[in-house]
PDB file of C-alpha atoms and ligand atoms in Angstrom:
ATOM      1  CA  MET A1343      82.854 102.153 100.107  1.00 49.00           C
ATOM      2  CA  PRO A1344      85.677 101.877  97.575  1.00 56.00           C
ATOM      3  CA  ASP A1345      86.465 105.598  97.628  1.00 72.00           C
ATOM      4  CA  LYS A1346      87.131 105.758 101.328  1.00 92.00           C
ATOM      5  CA  LYS A1347      90.747 106.525 102.147  1.00 97.00           C
ATOM      6  CA  SER A1348      92.329 104.349 104.827  1.00 98.00           C
ATOM      7  CA  PHE A1349      95.454 104.773 106.921  1.00 98.00           C
ATOM      8  CA  ILE A1350      96.861 101.680 108.623  1.00 98.00           C
ATOM      9  CA  VAL A1351      99.713 102.141 111.073  1.00 98.00           C
ATOM     10  CA  SER A1352     101.286  98.964 112.407  1.00 98.00           C
ATOM     11  CA  LEU A1353     103.565  98.895 115.439  1.00 98.00           C
ATOM     12  CA  HIS A1354     105.973  95.990 115.060  1.00 97.00           C
ATOM     13  CA  ASP A1355     107.823  93.893 117.632  1.00 96.00           C
ATOM     14  CA  ALA A1356     105.795  94.535 120.767  1.00 98.00           C
ATOM     15  CA  HIS A1357     107.126  92.438 123.675  1.00 97.00           C
ATOM     16  CA  PRO A1358     107.932  93.095 127.338  1.00 97.00           C
ATOM     17  CA  GLY A1359     111.294  94.715 126.458  1.00 96.00           C
ATOM     18  CA  SER A1360     109.763  97.192 123.988  1.00 97.00           C
ATOM     19  CA  ARG A1361     106.696  98.129 126.046  1.00 98.00           C
ATOM     20  CA  GLY A1362     107.918 101.699 126.734  1.00 98.00           C
ATOM     21  CA  GLN A1363     108.703 102.342 123.061  1.00 98.00           C
ATOM     22  CA  ILE A1364     105.353 101.000 121.869  1.00 98.00           C
ATOM     23  CA  ALA A1365     103.548 103.066 124.527  1.00 98.00           C
ATOM     24  CA  GLU A1366     105.392 106.146 123.272  1.00 98.00           C
ATOM     25  CA  GLN A1367     104.364 105.374 119.687  1.00 98.00           C
ATOM     26  CA  VAL A1368     100.732 104.898 120.715  1.00 98.00           C
ATOM     27  CA  ALA A1369     100.835 108.316 122.446  1.00 98.00           C
ATOM     28  CA  PHE A1370     102.700 109.958 119.523  1.00 98.00           C
ATOM     29  CA  LEU A1371     100.007 108.726 117.129  1.00 98.00           C
ATOM     30  CA  ALA A1372      97.147 109.761 119.418  1.00 98.00           C
ATOM     31  CA  GLU A1373      98.533 113.323 119.628  1.00 98.00           C
ATOM     32  CA  ARG A1374      98.258 113.442 115.847  1.00 98.00           C
ATOM     33  CA  GLY A1375      94.727 112.068 115.642  1.00 98.00           C
ATOM     34  CA  VAL A1376      95.521 108.391 115.057  1.00 98.00           C
ATOM     35  CA  MET A1377      93.706 106.518 117.810  1.00 98.00           C
ATOM     36  CA  ARG A1378      93.890 103.042 116.253  1.00 98.00           C
ATOM     37  CA  SER A1379      96.705 100.887 114.997  1.00 98.00           C
ATOM     38  CA  SER A1380      97.620  97.251 114.532  1.00 98.00           C
ATOM     39  CA  ILE A1381     100.050  96.210 117.261  1.00 98.00           C
ATOM     40  CA  LEU A1382     102.236  93.219 116.360  1.00 98.00           C
ATOM     41  CA  VAL A1383     102.991  91.175 119.453  1.00 98.00           C
ATOM     42  CA  VAL A1384     105.760  88.531 119.590  1.00 97.00           C
ATOM     43  CA  PRO A1385     104.954  85.722 122.091  1.00 96.00           C
ATOM     44  CA  GLU A1386     108.584  85.034 123.149  1.00 94.00           C
ATOM     45  CA  PHE A1387     110.814  87.640 121.549  1.00 93.00           C
ATOM     46  CA  HIS A1388     114.294  86.209 120.841  1.00 91.00           C
ATOM     47  CA  HIS A1389     113.565  83.287 123.174  1.00 91.00           C
ATOM     48  CA  GLY A1390     113.185  85.767 126.047  1.00 90.00           C
ATOM     49  CA  ALA A1391     110.368  86.552 128.447  1.00 89.00           C
ATOM     50  CA  SER A1392     106.900  85.378 127.465  1.00 93.00           C
ATOM     51  CA  ALA A1393     104.447  88.122 126.511  1.00 94.00           C
ATOM     52  CA  GLY A1394     102.039  86.569 128.990  1.00 93.00           C
ATOM     53  CA  GLY A1395     104.522  86.383 131.854  1.00 94.00           C
ATOM     54  CA  ASP A1396     105.071  90.120 132.290  1.00 96.00           C
ATOM     55  CA  ALA A1397     102.158  91.755 134.097  1.00 97.00           C
ATOM     56  CA  ALA A1398     102.942  95.317 132.981  1.00 97.00           C
ATOM     57  CA  PHE A1399     103.151  94.276 129.333  1.00 98.00           C
ATOM     58  CA  ARG A1400     100.044  92.113 129.531  1.00 97.00           C
ATOM     59  CA  ASP A1401      98.027  94.957 131.047  1.00 98.00           C
ATOM     60  CA  ALA A1402      99.327  97.441 128.473  1.00 98.00           C
ATOM     61  CA  VAL A1403      98.352  95.217 125.529  1.00 98.00           C
ATOM     62  CA  THR A1404      94.944  94.501 127.034  1.00 98.00           C
ATOM     63  CA  ALA A1405      94.376  98.236 127.515  1.00 98.00           C
ATOM     64  CA  TRP A1406      95.449  98.994 123.923  1.00 98.00           C
ATOM     65  CA  GLN A1407      92.997  96.419 122.624  1.00 98.00           C
ATOM     66  CA  ALA A1408      90.221  97.866 124.800  1.00 98.00           C
ATOM     67  CA  ALA A1409      91.000 101.335 123.389  1.00 98.00           C
ATOM     68  CA  GLY A1410      90.449 100.133 119.801  1.00 97.00           C
ATOM     69  CA  HIS A1411      93.884  98.959 118.707  1.00 98.00           C
ATOM     70  CA  GLU A1412      94.180  95.558 117.073  1.00 98.00           C
ATOM     71  CA  ILE A1413      96.518  92.902 118.463  1.00 98.00           C
ATOM     72  CA  VAL A1414      98.244  90.816 115.775  1.00 98.00           C
ATOM     73  CA  LEU A1415     100.339  87.654 116.164  1.00 98.00           C
ATOM     74  CA  HIS A1416     103.863  88.417 114.928  1.00 97.00           C
ATOM     75  CA  GLY A1417     105.911  85.235 114.660  1.00 95.00           C
ATOM     76  CA  TYR A1418     106.649  83.300 117.820  1.00 95.00           C
ATOM     77  CA  PHE A1419     110.340  83.841 118.674  1.00 93.00           C
ATOM     78  CA  HIS A1420     111.212  86.392 115.956  1.00 91.00           C
ATOM     79  CA  ASP A1421     114.634  84.799 115.534  1.00 80.00           C
ATOM     80  CA  ARG A1422     116.324  81.904 113.744  1.00 74.00           C
ATOM     81  CA  LYS A1423     117.813  80.022 116.683  1.00 76.00           C
ATOM     82  CA  GLU A1424     116.134  76.744 115.749  1.00 73.00           C
ATOM     83  CA  SER A1425     115.978  77.363 112.001  1.00 73.00           C
ATOM     84  CA  PRO A1426     117.614  75.279 109.277  1.00 75.00           C
ATOM     85  CA  ARG A1427     121.110  76.311 108.183  1.00 74.00           C
ATOM     86  CA  GLU A1428     121.244  79.160 105.707  1.00 72.00           C
ATOM     87  CA  THR A1429     121.632  78.207 102.071  1.00 73.00           C
ATOM     88  CA  LEU A1430     122.702  80.349  99.138  1.00 67.00           C
ATOM     89  CA  SER A1431     119.065  80.952  98.314  1.00 65.00           C
ATOM     90  CA  THR A1432     118.149  82.162 101.815  1.00 68.00           C
ATOM     91  CA  VAL A1433     121.270  83.973 102.990  1.00 66.00           C
ATOM     92  CA  PHE A1434     120.346  87.288 101.367  1.00 65.00           C
ATOM     93  CA  TRP A1435     117.045  87.338 103.267  1.00 63.00           C
ATOM     94  CA  THR A1436     118.373  86.011 106.541  1.00 65.00           C
ATOM     95  CA  ARG A1437     121.593  88.053 106.869  1.00 61.00           C
ATOM     96  CA  LEU A1438     121.500  91.096 104.606  1.00 63.00           C
ATOM     97  CA  TYR A1439     117.843  92.006 104.299  1.00 64.00           C
ATOM     98  CA  THR A1440     117.183  91.149 107.954  1.00 69.00           C
ATOM     99  CA  ASN A1441     119.307  90.646 111.021  1.00 66.00           C
ATOM    100  CA  ARG A1442     118.567  86.926 111.352  1.00 73.00           C
ATOM    101  CA  GLU A1443     114.910  87.425 112.190  1.00 78.00           C
ATOM    102  CA  ALA A1444     113.152  85.670 109.308  1.00 79.00           C
ATOM    103  CA  GLU A1445     111.675  83.014 111.577  1.00 86.00           C
ATOM    104  CA  PHE A1446     109.016  81.701 109.175  1.00 87.00           C
ATOM    105  CA  LEU A1447     111.112  81.698 105.994  1.00 85.00           C
ATOM    106  CA  ASP A1448     112.235  78.077 106.031  1.00 82.00           C
ATOM    107  CA  LEU A1449     110.896  76.351 109.142  1.00 88.00           C
ATOM    108  CA  PRO A1450     109.682  72.777 108.739  1.00 90.00           C
ATOM    109  CA  ARG A1451     105.927  72.772 108.296  1.00 93.00           C
ATOM    110  CA  GLU A1452     105.201  71.048 111.626  1.00 94.00           C
ATOM    111  CA  ALA A1453     107.334  73.547 113.542  1.00 93.00           C
ATOM    112  CA  ALA A1454     105.532  76.463 111.890  1.00 94.00           C
ATOM    113  CA  GLN A1455     102.156  74.918 112.701  1.00 96.00           C
ATOM    114  CA  ASP A1456     103.205  74.303 116.274  1.00 96.00           C
ATOM    115  CA  ARG A1457     104.400  77.877 116.804  1.00 95.00           C
ATOM    116  CA  LEU A1458     101.236  79.335 115.284  1.00 97.00           C
ATOM    117  CA  ALA A1459      99.091  77.140 117.516  1.00 97.00           C
ATOM    118  CA  ARG A1460     101.101  78.057 120.604  1.00 97.00           C
ATOM    119  CA  GLY A1461     100.947  81.750 119.790  1.00 97.00           C
ATOM    120  CA  ARG A1462      97.242  81.659 119.242  1.00 96.00           C
ATOM    121  CA  LYS A1463      96.666  79.688 122.439  1.00 96.00           C
ATOM    122  CA  LEU A1464      98.653  82.232 124.418  1.00 97.00           C
ATOM    123  CA  PHE A1465      96.670  85.092 122.874  1.00 97.00           C
ATOM    124  CA  GLU A1466      93.377  83.360 123.650  1.00 96.00           C
ATOM    125  CA  SER A1467      94.415  82.744 127.245  1.00 97.00           C
ATOM    126  CA  LEU A1468      95.066  86.486 127.605  1.00 97.00           C
ATOM    127  CA  GLY A1469      91.888  87.610 125.874  1.00 97.00           C
ATOM    128  CA  TRP A1470      93.674  89.044 122.816  1.00 97.00           C
ATOM    129  CA  GLN A1471      91.799  88.500 119.573  1.00 90.00           C
ATOM    130  CA  ALA A1472      94.359  87.779 116.906  1.00 87.00           C
ATOM    131  CA  SER A1473      92.605  87.640 113.565  1.00 93.00           C
ATOM    132  CA  GLY A1474      95.835  88.366 111.718  1.00 97.00           C
ATOM    133  CA  PHE A1475      99.339  86.956 111.518  1.00 97.00           C
ATOM    134  CA  VAL A1476     102.370  88.827 110.217  1.00 97.00           C
ATOM    135  CA  ALA A1477     105.650  86.945 109.747  1.00 95.00           C
ATOM    136  CA  PRO A1478     108.826  88.588 111.094  1.00 93.00           C
ATOM    137  CA  ALA A1479     110.352  90.755 108.346  1.00 91.00           C
ATOM    138  CA  TRP A1480     107.263  89.795 106.288  1.00 91.00           C
ATOM    139  CA  LEU A1481     109.169  86.728 105.104  1.00 90.00           C
ATOM    140  CA  MET A1482     107.474  83.346 105.031  1.00 92.00           C
ATOM    141  CA  ALA A1483     107.501  80.119 103.095  1.00 90.00           C
ATOM    142  CA  ALA A1484     104.951  79.996 100.265  1.00 92.00           C
ATOM    143  CA  TRP A1485     102.791  77.476 102.140  1.00 92.00           C
ATOM    144  CA  VAL A1486     102.388  79.556 105.305  1.00 93.00           C
ATOM    145  CA  PRO A1487      99.269  81.476 104.122  1.00 93.00           C
ATOM    146  CA  GLY A1488      97.560  78.112 103.446  1.00 92.00           C
ATOM    147  CA  ILE A1489      98.182  76.998 107.024  1.00 94.00           C
ATOM    148  CA  LEU A1490      96.954  80.354 108.308  1.00 95.00           C
ATOM    149  CA  ALA A1491      93.735  79.988 106.323  1.00 93.00           C
ATOM    150  CA  GLU A1492      93.219  76.473 107.710  1.00 92.00           C
ATOM    151  CA  MET A1493      93.654  77.907 111.198  1.00 93.00           C
ATOM    152  CA  LYS A1494      91.039  80.571 110.383  1.00 92.00           C
ATOM    153  CA  PHE A1495      93.324  83.561 110.516  1.00 95.00           C
ATOM    154  CA  ALA A1496      91.592  86.303 108.537  1.00 94.00           C
ATOM    155  CA  TYR A1497      94.663  87.785 106.869  1.00 96.00           C
ATOM    156  CA  THR A1498      98.407  88.112 106.658  1.00 96.00           C
ATOM    157  CA  THR A1499     100.509  90.912 105.176  1.00 96.00           C
ATOM    158  CA  THR A1500     103.771  91.295 103.300  1.00 94.00           C
ATOM    159  CA  LEU A1501     105.757  94.444 102.563  1.00 92.00           C
ATOM    160  CA  LYS A1502     103.826  94.904  99.346  1.00 93.00           C
ATOM    161  CA  GLU A1503     100.438  93.286  99.964  1.00 96.00           C
ATOM    162  CA  ILE A1504      97.604  92.666 102.363  1.00 96.00           C
ATOM    163  CA  VAL A1505      96.531  89.044 101.921  1.00 95.00           C
ATOM    164  CA  PRO A1506      92.948  88.248 103.021  1.00 94.00           C
ATOM    165  CA  LEU A1507      92.670  84.544 103.776  1.00 92.00           C
ATOM    166  CA  GLY A1508      88.997  83.921 103.285  1.00 76.00           C
ATOM    167  CA  ALA A1509      88.395  82.682 106.819  1.00 54.00           C
ATOM    168  CA  GLY A1510      85.198  82.922 108.800  1.00 53.00           C
ATOM    169  CA  ASP A1511      82.137  83.968 106.828  1.00 54.00           C
ATOM    170  CA  ARG A1512      84.102  84.470 103.605  1.00 54.00           C
ATOM    171  CA  PRO A1513      84.408  81.069 102.019  1.00 52.00           C
ATOM    172  CA  GLU A1514      86.384  82.179  98.972  1.00 58.00           C
ATOM    173  CA  ALA A1515      89.721  83.828  99.423  1.00 59.00           C
ATOM    174  CA  VAL A1516      89.736  87.317  97.997  1.00 77.00           C
ATOM    175  CA  PRO A1517      92.722  88.452  95.941  1.00 87.00           C
ATOM    176  CA  PRO A1518      95.644  90.195  97.675  1.00 92.00           C
ATOM    177  CA  ILE A1519      95.451  93.980  97.978  1.00 94.00           C
ATOM    178  CA  ALA A1520      98.566  95.595  96.518  1.00 95.00           C
ATOM    179  CA  SER A1521      99.926  98.479  98.578  1.00 95.00           C
ATOM    180  CA  GLN A1522     103.529  98.876  99.662  1.00 94.00           C
ATOM    181  CA  SER A1523     104.084  99.764 103.298  1.00 95.00           C
ATOM    182  CA  LEU A1524     106.216 102.688 104.368  1.00 96.00           C
ATOM    183  CA  CYS A1525     108.928 101.169 106.548  1.00 94.00           C
ATOM    184  CA  TYR A1526     112.262 102.366 107.925  1.00 92.00           C
ATOM    185  CA  SER A1527     115.540 100.560 108.283  1.00 88.00           C
ATOM    186  CA  ALA A1528     117.071 102.084 111.417  1.00 86.00           C
ATOM    187  CA  ARG A1529     120.020  99.855 112.240  1.00 83.00           C
ATOM    188  CA  ALA A1530     122.708 102.005 110.583  1.00 85.00           C
ATOM    189  CA  SER A1531     122.859 105.698 109.736  1.00 89.00           C
ATOM    190  CA  TRP A1532     123.183 105.111 105.985  1.00 88.00           C
ATOM    191  CA  ARG A1533     120.103 102.883 106.153  1.00 87.00           C
ATOM    192  CA  ARG A1534     118.142 105.572 107.999  1.00 90.00           C
ATOM    193  CA  PHE A1535     119.113 108.185 105.453  1.00 90.00           C
ATOM    194  CA  ALA A1536     118.328 105.937 102.485  1.00 90.00           C
ATOM    195  CA  SER A1537     114.999 104.872 103.915  1.00 90.00           C
ATOM    196  CA  ALA A1538     113.968 108.468 104.613  1.00 93.00           C
ATOM    197  CA  VAL A1539     114.650 109.381 100.972  1.00 92.00           C
ATOM    198  CA  TRP A1540     112.808 106.293  99.766  1.00 92.00           C
ATOM    199  CA  ASN A1541     109.804 106.716 102.072  1.00 95.00           C
ATOM    200  CA  LYS A1542     109.367 110.375 101.177  1.00 95.00           C
ATOM    201  CA  GLN A1543     109.004 109.376  97.554  1.00 94.00           C
ATOM    202  CA  LEU A1544     106.781 106.402  98.329  1.00 95.00           C
ATOM    203  CA  PHE A1545     104.427 108.555 100.412  1.00 97.00           C
ATOM    204  CA  GLN A1546     104.060 110.981  97.510  1.00 97.00           C
ATOM    205  CA  GLN A1547     102.761 108.076  95.447  1.00 96.00           C
ATOM    206  CA  LEU A1548     100.621 106.527  98.176  1.00 97.00           C
ATOM    207  CA  ARG A1549      98.795 109.723  99.059  1.00 96.00           C
ATOM    208  CA  GLU A1550      97.241 109.627  95.579  1.00 96.00           C
ATOM    209  CA  THR A1551      95.788 106.174  96.335  1.00 97.00           C
ATOM    210  CA  ASN A1552      93.130 105.052  98.821  1.00 97.00           C
ATOM    211  CA  LEU A1553      95.450 103.267 101.209  1.00 98.00           C
ATOM    212  CA  VAL A1554      98.529 104.305 103.151  1.00 98.00           C
ATOM    213  CA  ARG A1555     100.328 101.707 105.272  1.00 98.00           C
ATOM    214  CA  LEU A1556     102.982 102.828 107.752  1.00 98.00           C
ATOM    215  CA  SER A1557     105.012 100.256 109.685  1.00 97.00           C
ATOM    216  CA  LEU A1558     106.986 101.389 112.709  1.00 97.00           C
ATOM    217  CA  HIS A1559     109.636  99.483 114.631  1.00 96.00           C
ATOM    218  CA  PRO A1560     110.440 100.112 118.295  1.00 96.00           C
ATOM    219  CA  ARG A1561     113.469 102.376 117.784  1.00 96.00           C
ATOM    220  CA  ASP A1562     112.199 104.462 114.846  1.00 96.00           C
ATOM    221  CA  LEU A1563     111.116 107.506 116.884  1.00 97.00           C
ATOM    222  CA  GLU A1564     114.484 107.645 118.652  1.00 96.00           C
ATOM    223  CA  PHE A1565     116.195 108.973 115.525  1.00 96.00           C
ATOM    224  CA  PRO A1566     115.447 112.672 114.859  1.00 96.00           C
ATOM    225  CA  LEU A1567     115.533 112.248 111.064  1.00 95.00           C
ATOM    226  CA  LEU A1568     112.963 109.466 111.172  1.00 96.00           C
ATOM    227  CA  ARG A1569     110.863 111.086 113.900  1.00 97.00           C
ATOM    228  CA  ARG A1570     110.538 114.273 111.842  1.00 97.00           C
ATOM    229  CA  GLN A1571     109.480 112.418 108.743  1.00 97.00           C
ATOM    230  CA  ILE A1572     107.067 110.100 110.548  1.00 98.00           C
ATOM    231  CA  ASP A1573     105.509 113.187 112.147  1.00 98.00           C
ATOM    232  CA  GLN A1574     105.061 114.782 108.712  1.00 98.00           C
ATOM    233  CA  ILE A1575     103.622 111.654 107.136  1.00 98.00           C
ATOM    234  CA  VAL A1576     101.133 111.013 109.942  1.00 98.00           C
ATOM    235  CA  ARG A1577      99.957 114.636 109.997  1.00 98.00           C
ATOM    236  CA  SER A1578      99.727 114.787 106.222  1.00 98.00           C
ATOM    237  CA  ALA A1579      97.770 111.532 105.940  1.00 98.00           C
ATOM    238  CA  VAL A1580      95.242 112.628 108.560  1.00 98.00           C
ATOM    239  CA  LYS A1581      94.911 116.071 106.990  1.00 98.00           C
ATOM    240  CA  ARG A1582      94.272 114.511 103.592  1.00 97.00           C
ATOM    241  CA  GLY A1583      91.351 112.530 104.958  1.00 97.00           C
ATOM    242  CA  PHE A1584      92.941 109.107 105.346  1.00 98.00           C
ATOM    243  CA  GLU A1585      90.958 107.451 108.113  1.00 98.00           C
ATOM    244  CA  PRO A1586      93.010 105.535 110.698  1.00 98.00           C
ATOM    245  CA  THR A1587      91.989 101.888 110.858  1.00 98.00           C
ATOM    246  CA  THR A1588      93.438  98.462 111.600  1.00 98.00           C
ATOM    247  CA  TYR A1589      94.328  95.613 109.246  1.00 97.00           C
ATOM    248  CA  GLY A1590      91.615  93.451 110.774  1.00 96.00           C
ATOM    249  CA  GLU A1591      88.950  96.030 110.179  1.00 96.00           C
ATOM    250  CA  TYR A1592      90.214  96.871 106.708  1.00 96.00           C
ATOM    251  CA  VAL A1593      90.088  93.240 105.597  1.00 93.00           C
ATOM    252  CA  ALA A1594      86.623  92.700 107.110  1.00 91.00           C
ATOM    253  CA  ARG A1595      85.166  95.806 105.448  1.00 86.00           C
TER     254      ARG A1595
HETATM  255 ZN1   ZN B2432     109.180  92.147 113.509  1.00 79.08          ZN
END
């Protein structure tokens, strides 16, 4: 159904330390009629506690999946502790665009493969069905999607695209779906202000299309300016007939 309007909300950086914030976002969305989202779980956020080692977090994620949310693999460590040294060509992405979180930007191939395999194994052991992988800060080496396809992930996403990987019963990869995600930069007040101005404009464009993507990070709802705008965008999208779905379901449609 090409005319159907879809609304994909993704909740980034779920890990034991952000469980309360993600739970609040899930409730915030539900109050506004969005019962499904894609929840991006980091196996060992910043080399900290394992997602599988914290019973409260494990139970929360399992319950979200049972309620219709999708669980997505989001990096492994979400940091650059074991990454190669920054070079002139990567320093913009690693230090200015992100706060040293671009884990999959320049890892050696074997290390990337190893982390993907470990993440997937952890998810499987917990009963979480990860059909998608999203790299921290959406930044990854050009060869990462090829590895993901080999490992039968169904899709990945970037800031500007959803990338189906042609896994499973779809032998040929389908072309990427262009659609820029709404996304806030909350780590400084000027960034919050600038991103609110930018996202307001972007939403005005997106609401004329068939797909609205909204990416939330754990602290976004803590800032009144962002909370107000996210509230407006979610309500407006639902009112305009955008149907809440997940990335996994959207790609499989
Ligand atoms: Zn992230």
